[in-house]
PDB file of C-alpha atoms in Angstrom:
ATOM      1  CA  TYR A1264      -0.049  -0.029  -0.019  1.00 86.00           C
ATOM      2  CA  LYS A1265       2.745   2.477   0.980  1.00 87.00           C
ATOM      3  CA  ALA A1266       4.501   1.744  -2.426  1.00 93.00           C
ATOM      4  CA  GLY A1267       1.249   2.595  -4.278  1.00 89.00           C
ATOM      5  CA  ASN A1268       0.343  -0.997  -4.952  1.00 90.00           C
ATOM      6  CA  SER A1269      -3.120  -2.512  -4.541  1.00 88.00           C
ATOM      7  CA  VAL A1270      -3.708  -4.683  -1.489  1.00 89.00           C
ATOM      8  CA  LEU A1271      -6.523  -6.941  -0.409  1.00 90.00           C
ATOM      9  CA  TYR A1272      -7.294  -7.235   3.282  1.00 87.00           C
ATOM     10  CA  TYR A1273     -10.077  -8.395   5.550  1.00 85.00           C
ATOM     11  CA  THR A1274     -11.113  -6.236   8.469  1.00 83.00           C
ATOM     12  CA  TRP A1275     -14.125  -5.206  10.529  1.00 79.00           C
ATOM     13  CA  SER A1276     -15.274  -1.760  11.451  1.00 79.00           C
ATOM     14  CA  PRO A1277     -14.840   0.315  13.426  1.00 84.00           C
ATOM     15  CA  GLN A1278     -11.224  -0.160  14.269  1.00 87.00           C
ATOM     16  CA  TRP A1279      -7.945   1.737  13.935  1.00 90.00           C
ATOM     17  CA  VAL A1280      -7.138   0.464  10.411  1.00 89.00           C
ATOM     18  CA  GLY A1281      -9.997   2.581   9.157  1.00 86.00           C
ATOM     19  CA  GLY A1282      -7.927   5.599  10.230  1.00 87.00           C
ATOM     20  CA  VAL A1283      -5.017   4.443   8.037  1.00 89.00           C
ATOM     21  CA  LEU A1284      -6.903   2.975   5.078  1.00 89.00           C
ATOM     22  CA  VAL A1285      -9.902   5.242   4.972  1.00 87.00           C
ATOM     23  CA  PRO A1286     -13.041   3.697   3.504  1.00 84.00           C
ATOM     24  CA  GLY A1287     -14.159   5.668   0.405  1.00 84.00           C
ATOM     25  CA  LYS A1288     -10.852   7.298   0.046  1.00 88.00           C
ATOM     26  CA  ASP A1289      -8.080   4.648   0.214  1.00 89.00           C
ATOM     27  CA  VAL A1290     -10.156   1.496   0.078  1.00 88.00           C
ATOM     28  CA  THR A1291     -13.325   0.076  -1.439  1.00 87.00           C
ATOM     29  CA  TRP A1292     -15.495  -2.489   0.163  1.00 85.00           C
ATOM     30  CA  LEU A1293     -15.904  -5.472  -2.099  1.00 89.00           C
ATOM     31  CA  THR A1294     -19.480  -6.449  -2.784  1.00 91.00           C
ATOM     32  CA  VAL A1295     -21.310  -9.680  -3.821  1.00 92.00           C
ATOM     33  CA  SER A1296     -24.173 -10.284  -6.204  1.00 91.00           C
ATOM     34  CA  HIS A1297     -26.125 -12.304  -3.632  1.00 88.00           C
ATOM     35  CA  THR A1298     -25.984 -13.403  -0.045  1.00 89.00           C
ATOM     36  CA  ASP A1299     -25.547 -17.124   1.005  1.00 87.00           C
ATOM     37  CA  LEU A1300     -25.237 -17.216   4.787  1.00 88.00           C
ATOM     38  CA  PRO A1301     -24.995 -20.312   6.965  1.00 88.00           C
ATOM     39  CA  LYS A1302     -28.103 -22.005   8.320  1.00 89.00           C
ATOM     40  CA  GLY A1303     -29.656 -19.974  11.077  1.00 89.00           C
ATOM     41  CA  GLN A1304     -28.529 -16.621   9.648  1.00 86.00           C
ATOM     42  CA  GLU A1305     -30.923 -16.505   6.724  1.00 84.00           C
ATOM     43  CA  GLY A1306     -32.591 -13.159   6.397  1.00 85.00           C
ATOM     44  CA  ALA A1307     -29.796 -11.220   8.125  1.00 88.00           C
ATOM     45  CA  ASN A1308     -29.188  -7.718   6.821  1.00 88.00           C
ATOM     46  CA  THR A1309     -26.135  -7.805   4.574  1.00 90.00           C
ATOM     47  CA  LYS A1310     -26.677  -4.508   2.810  1.00 90.00           C
ATOM     48  CA  MET A1311     -25.037  -1.192   3.661  1.00 85.00           C
ATOM     49  CA  ALA A1312     -27.227   1.954   3.831  1.00 83.00           C
ATOM     50  CA  ASP A1313     -26.309   2.772   0.231  1.00 89.00           C
ATOM     51  CA  GLY A1314     -27.505  -0.635  -0.941  1.00 90.00           C
ATOM     52  CA  ARG A1315     -24.123  -2.307  -1.479  1.00 90.00           C
ATOM     53  CA  ASN A1316     -24.254  -5.998  -0.446  1.00 93.00           C
ATOM     54  CA  LEU A1317     -21.252  -7.115   1.550  1.00 88.00           C
ATOM     55  CA  GLY A1318     -22.440 -10.719   1.794  1.00 88.00           C
ATOM     56  CA  PHE A1319     -22.142 -10.842   5.603  1.00 85.00           C
ATOM     57  CA  SER A1320     -24.196  -9.412   8.410  1.00 84.00           C
ATOM     58  CA  VAL A1321     -23.888  -5.675   8.853  1.00 77.00           C
ATOM     59  CA  ASN A1322     -23.621  -4.483  12.365  1.00 75.00           C
ATOM     60  CA  SER A1323     -24.469  -1.137  13.726  1.00 76.00           C
ATOM     61  CA  ILE A1324     -23.688   0.737  16.847  1.00 83.00           C
ATOM     62  CA  HIS A1325     -26.391   1.879  19.169  1.00 86.00           C
ATOM     63  CA  VAL A1326     -26.606   3.648  22.457  1.00 92.00           C
ATOM     64  CA  LEU A1327     -28.083   1.550  25.274  1.00 93.00           C
ATOM     65  CA  ALA A1328     -29.543   3.290  28.230  1.00 95.00           C
ATOM     66  CA  ASN A1329     -31.803   2.488  31.190  1.00 96.00           C
ATOM     67  CA  ASN A1330     -35.480   3.062  30.359  1.00 96.00           C
ATOM     68  CA  LYS A1331     -35.990   5.037  33.591  1.00 98.00           C
ATOM     69  CA  PHE A1332     -33.089   7.318  32.728  1.00 97.00           C
ATOM     70  CA  LEU A1333     -34.485   7.861  29.183  1.00 97.00           C
ATOM     71  CA  ASN A1334     -37.929   8.639  30.596  1.00 97.00           C
ATOM     72  CA  ASP A1335     -36.500  11.023  33.216  1.00 97.00           C
ATOM     73  CA  ASN A1336     -34.188  12.695  30.668  1.00 97.00           C
ATOM     74  CA  PRO A1337     -35.878  13.392  27.348  1.00 97.00           C
ATOM     75  CA  ALA A1338     -33.069  15.538  26.118  1.00 98.00           C
ATOM     76  CA  ALA A1339     -30.609  12.676  26.555  1.00 97.00           C
ATOM     77  CA  LYS A1340     -33.071  10.341  24.827  1.00 97.00           C
ATOM     78  CA  LYS A1341     -33.398  12.630  21.815  1.00 98.00           C
ATOM     79  CA  PHE A1342     -29.606  13.192  21.669  1.00 97.00           C
ATOM     80  CA  PHE A1343     -29.015   9.414  21.690  1.00 97.00           C
ATOM     81  CA  GLU A1344     -31.543   8.951  18.944  1.00 96.00           C
ATOM     82  CA  ILE A1345     -30.102  11.553  16.547  1.00 96.00           C
ATOM     83  CA  ALA A1346     -26.399  11.610  17.187  1.00 96.00           C
ATOM     84  CA  GLU A1347     -24.483   9.780  14.418  1.00 93.00           C
ATOM     85  CA  ILE A1348     -20.702   9.686  13.998  1.00 93.00           C
ATOM     86  CA  SER A1349     -19.283   8.440  10.728  1.00 90.00           C
ATOM     87  CA  ILE A1350     -17.366   5.146  10.710  1.00 85.00           C
ATOM     88  CA  ASN A1351     -14.383   7.045   9.187  1.00 88.00           C
ATOM     89  CA  ASP A1352     -14.306   9.378  12.170  1.00 94.00           C
ATOM     90  CA  ILE A1353     -14.526   6.495  14.564  1.00 93.00           C
ATOM     91  CA  GLY A1354     -11.633   4.795  12.757  1.00 91.00           C
ATOM     92  CA  ALA A1355      -9.544   7.971  12.917  1.00 94.00           C
ATOM     93  CA  GLN A1356     -10.163   8.110  16.710  1.00 96.00           C
ATOM     94  CA  ASN A1357      -9.311   4.434  17.151  1.00 94.00           C
ATOM     95  CA  LEU A1358      -6.014   5.048  15.333  1.00 95.00           C
ATOM     96  CA  LYS A1359      -5.135   7.778  17.863  1.00 97.00           C
ATOM     97  CA  MET A1360      -5.659   5.318  20.621  1.00 96.00           C
ATOM     98  CA  ARG A1361      -3.645   2.605  18.866  1.00 95.00           C
ATOM     99  CA  ASN A1362      -0.812   5.217  18.467  1.00 96.00           C
ATOM    100  CA  GLY A1363      -0.787   5.680  22.281  1.00 97.00           C
ATOM    101  CA  GLU A1364      -3.325   8.438  22.916  1.00 98.00           C
ATOM    102  CA  LYS A1365      -5.530   6.354  25.175  1.00 96.00           C
ATOM    103  CA  SER A1366      -5.681   8.072  28.539  1.00 97.00           C
ATOM    104  CA  VAL A1367      -9.078   9.437  29.684  1.00 97.00           C
ATOM    105  CA  LYS A1368      -7.631  12.983  29.181  1.00 98.00           C
ATOM    106  CA  GLU A1369      -6.561  12.221  25.650  1.00 98.00           C
ATOM    107  CA  ILE A1370      -9.838  10.536  24.741  1.00 97.00           C
ATOM    108  CA  ASP A1371     -11.721  13.589  26.130  1.00 98.00           C
ATOM    109  CA  ARG A1372      -9.509  15.709  23.897  1.00 98.00           C
ATOM    110  CA  HIS A1373     -10.377  13.612  20.858  1.00 98.00           C
ATOM    111  CA  ALA A1374     -14.067  14.140  21.592  1.00 98.00           C
ATOM    112  CA  ASP A1375     -13.580  17.911  21.994  1.00 98.00           C
ATOM    113  CA  GLU A1376     -11.653  17.965  18.672  1.00 98.00           C
ATOM    114  CA  TRP A1377     -14.429  16.054  16.927  1.00 98.00           C
ATOM    115  CA  ILE A1378     -17.008  18.455  18.307  1.00 98.00           C
ATOM    116  CA  THR A1379     -14.976  21.513  17.160  1.00 98.00           C
ATOM    117  CA  ALA A1380     -14.563  19.937  13.627  1.00 98.00           C
ATOM    118  CA  ASN A1381     -18.357  19.191  13.521  1.00 98.00           C
ATOM    119  CA  GLN A1382     -19.698  22.064  15.542  1.00 98.00           C
ATOM    120  CA  ALA A1383     -22.720  22.869  13.385  1.00 98.00           C
ATOM    121  CA  THR A1384     -23.879  19.260  13.437  1.00 98.00           C
ATOM    122  CA  PHE A1385     -23.261  18.944  17.209  1.00 98.00           C
ATOM    123  CA  ASP A1386     -25.080  22.278  17.850  1.00 98.00           C
ATOM    124  CA  GLN A1387     -28.085  21.015  15.926  1.00 98.00           C
ATOM    125  CA  TRP A1388     -28.144  17.791  18.008  1.00 98.00           C
ATOM    126  CA  ILE A1389     -28.084  19.866  21.185  1.00 98.00           C
ATOM    127  CA  SER A1390     -30.841  22.190  19.898  1.00 98.00           C
ATOM    128  CA  GLU A1391     -33.058  19.173  19.068  1.00 98.00           C
ATOM    129  CA  ALA A1392     -32.277  17.594  22.412  1.00 98.00           C
ATOM    130  CA  ILE A1393     -33.250  20.835  24.251  1.00 98.00           C
ATOM    131  CA  LYS A1394     -36.543  21.058  22.315  1.00 98.00           C
ATOM    132  CA  ALA A1395     -37.370  17.519  23.313  1.00 97.00           C
ATOM    133  CA  ALA A1396     -36.973  18.407  26.952  1.00 95.00           C
ATOM    134  CA  GLN A1397     -39.366  21.319  26.833  1.00 94.00           C
TER     135      GLN A1397
END
Protein backbone atom coordinates (compact mmCIF):
# COMPACT_ATOMS: atom_id res chain seq x y z
CA TYR A 1 0.00 0.00 0.00
CA LYS A 2 2.74 2.47 0.96
CA ALA A 3 4.48 1.72 -2.38
CA GLY A 4 1.29 2.61 -4.22
CA ASN A 5 0.32 -0.98 -4.99
CA SER A 6 -3.11 -2.50 -4.53
CA VAL A 7 -3.74 -4.64 -1.46
CA LEU A 8 -6.51 -6.95 -0.40
CA TYR A 9 -7.28 -7.24 3.30
CA TYR A 10 -10.07 -8.39 5.57
CA THR A 11 -11.16 -6.26 8.50
CA TRP A 12 -14.12 -5.19 10.56
CA SER A 13 -15.27 -1.72 11.44
CA PRO A 14 -14.84 0.31 13.42
CA GLN A 15 -11.21 -0.15 14.31
CA TRP A 16 -7.94 1.72 13.91
CA VAL A 17 -7.12 0.41 10.42
CA GLY A 18 -10.01 2.57 9.15
CA GLY A 19 -7.94 5.59 10.22
CA VAL A 20 -5.03 4.44 8.03
CA LEU A 21 -6.90 2.95 5.07
CA VAL A 22 -9.92 5.24 4.98
CA PRO A 23 -13.07 3.70 3.47
CA GLY A 24 -14.22 5.64 0.43
CA LYS A 25 -10.82 7.32 0.05
CA ASP A 26 -8.12 4.66 0.23
CA VAL A 27 -10.18 1.48 0.09
CA THR A 28 -13.32 0.08 -1.45
CA TRP A 29 -15.50 -2.51 0.20
CA LEU A 30 -15.92 -5.51 -2.08
CA THR A 31 -19.50 -6.49 -2.76
CA VAL A 32 -21.29 -9.64 -3.80
CA SER A 33 -24.16 -10.29 -6.19
CA HIS A 34 -26.11 -12.32 -3.63
CA THR A 35 -25.98 -13.46 -0.04
CA ASP A 36 -25.58 -17.10 1.00
CA LEU A 37 -25.27 -17.18 4.78
CA PRO A 38 -24.98 -20.31 6.95
CA LYS A 39 -28.10 -21.98 8.29
CA GLY A 40 -29.63 -19.99 11.09
CA GLN A 41 -28.49 -16.64 9.67
CA GLU A 42 -30.91 -16.52 6.74
CA GLY A 43 -32.57 -13.15 6.40
CA ALA A 44 -29.77 -11.21 8.12
CA ASN A 45 -29.18 -7.71 6.81
CA THR A 46 -26.12 -7.82 4.53
CA LYS A 47 -26.61 -4.48 2.78
CA MET A 48 -25.05 -1.18 3.68
CA ALA A 49 -27.20 1.96 3.83
CA ASP A 50 -26.29 2.77 0.22
CA GLY A 51 -27.50 -0.66 -0.97
CA ARG A 52 -24.12 -2.32 -1.49
CA ASN A 53 -24.27 -5.99 -0.49
CA LEU A 54 -21.26 -7.09 1.56
CA GLY A 55 -22.44 -10.70 1.81
CA PHE A 56 -22.13 -10.85 5.60
CA SER A 57 -24.21 -9.42 8.41
CA VAL A 58 -23.90 -5.67 8.79
CA ASN A 59 -23.61 -4.49 12.37
CA SER A 60 -24.50 -1.10 13.72
CA ILE A 61 -23.63 0.77 16.88
CA HIS A 62 -26.43 1.89 19.17
CA VAL A 63 -26.62 3.68 22.49
CA LEU A 64 -28.02 1.55 25.28
CA ALA A 65 -29.58 3.31 28.23
CA ASN A 66 -31.79 2.47 31.18
CA ASN A 67 -35.47 3.10 30.38
CA LYS A 68 -36.00 5.04 33.61
CA PHE A 69 -33.06 7.30 32.73
CA LEU A 70 -34.48 7.89 29.24
CA ASN A 71 -37.95 8.64 30.60
CA ASP A 72 -36.49 11.04 33.17
CA ASN A 73 -34.17 12.69 30.63
CA PRO A 74 -35.95 13.38 27.33
CA ALA A 75 -33.08 15.57 26.13
CA ALA A 76 -30.61 12.72 26.53
CA LYS A 77 -33.05 10.32 24.85
CA LYS A 78 -33.39 12.60 21.82
CA PHE A 79 -29.63 13.18 21.66
CA PHE A 80 -28.99 9.43 21.69
CA GLU A 81 -31.56 8.95 18.90
CA ILE A 82 -30.10 11.54 16.51
CA ALA A 83 -26.36 11.58 17.19
CA GLU A 84 -24.47 9.79 14.43
CA ILE A 85 -20.70 9.70 13.99
CA SER A 86 -19.26 8.43 10.73
CA ILE A 87 -17.38 5.16 10.70
CA ASN A 88 -14.38 7.02 9.22
CA ASP A 89 -14.31 9.40 12.18
CA ILE A 90 -14.49 6.47 14.58
CA GLY A 91 -11.63 4.75 12.74
CA ALA A 92 -9.53 7.92 12.93
CA GLN A 93 -10.11 8.14 16.68
CA ASN A 94 -9.32 4.45 17.14
CA LEU A 95 -6.02 5.05 15.32
CA LYS A 96 -5.14 7.78 17.81
CA MET A 97 -5.66 5.30 20.65
CA ARG A 98 -3.62 2.64 18.84
CA ASN A 99 -0.83 5.19 18.49
CA GLY A 100 -0.78 5.72 22.26
CA GLU A 101 -3.35 8.47 22.90
CA LYS A 102 -5.50 6.35 25.19
CA SER A 103 -5.68 8.08 28.55
CA VAL A 104 -9.03 9.46 29.68
CA LYS A 105 -7.65 12.98 29.20
CA GLU A 106 -6.56 12.22 25.63
CA ILE A 107 -9.86 10.53 24.75
CA ASP A 108 -11.72 13.57 26.14
CA ARG A 109 -9.53 15.75 23.90
CA HIS A 110 -10.41 13.55 20.89
CA ALA A 111 -14.09 14.14 21.64
CA ASP A 112 -13.55 17.90 21.99
CA GLU A 113 -11.64 17.97 18.69
CA TRP A 114 -14.42 16.06 16.94
CA ILE A 115 -17.04 18.45 18.31
CA THR A 116 -15.02 21.47 17.15
CA ALA A 117 -14.59 19.99 13.67
CA ASN A 118 -18.33 19.19 13.50
CA GLN A 119 -19.67 22.11 15.52
CA ALA A 120 -22.72 22.89 13.37
CA THR A 121 -23.89 19.27 13.45
CA PHE A 122 -23.25 18.98 17.19
CA ASP A 123 -25.08 22.27 17.85
CA GLN A 124 -28.08 20.97 15.88
CA TRP A 125 -28.15 17.79 17.99
CA ILE A 126 -28.07 19.89 21.17
CA SER A 127 -30.81 22.18 19.88
CA GLU A 128 -33.07 19.23 19.06
CA ALA A 129 -32.33 17.62 22.42
CA ILE A 130 -33.25 20.83 24.27
CA LYS A 131 -36.54 21.06 22.32
CA ALA A 132 -37.38 17.49 23.31
CA ALA A 133 -36.95 18.40 26.98
CA GLN A 134 -39.35 21.33 26.84
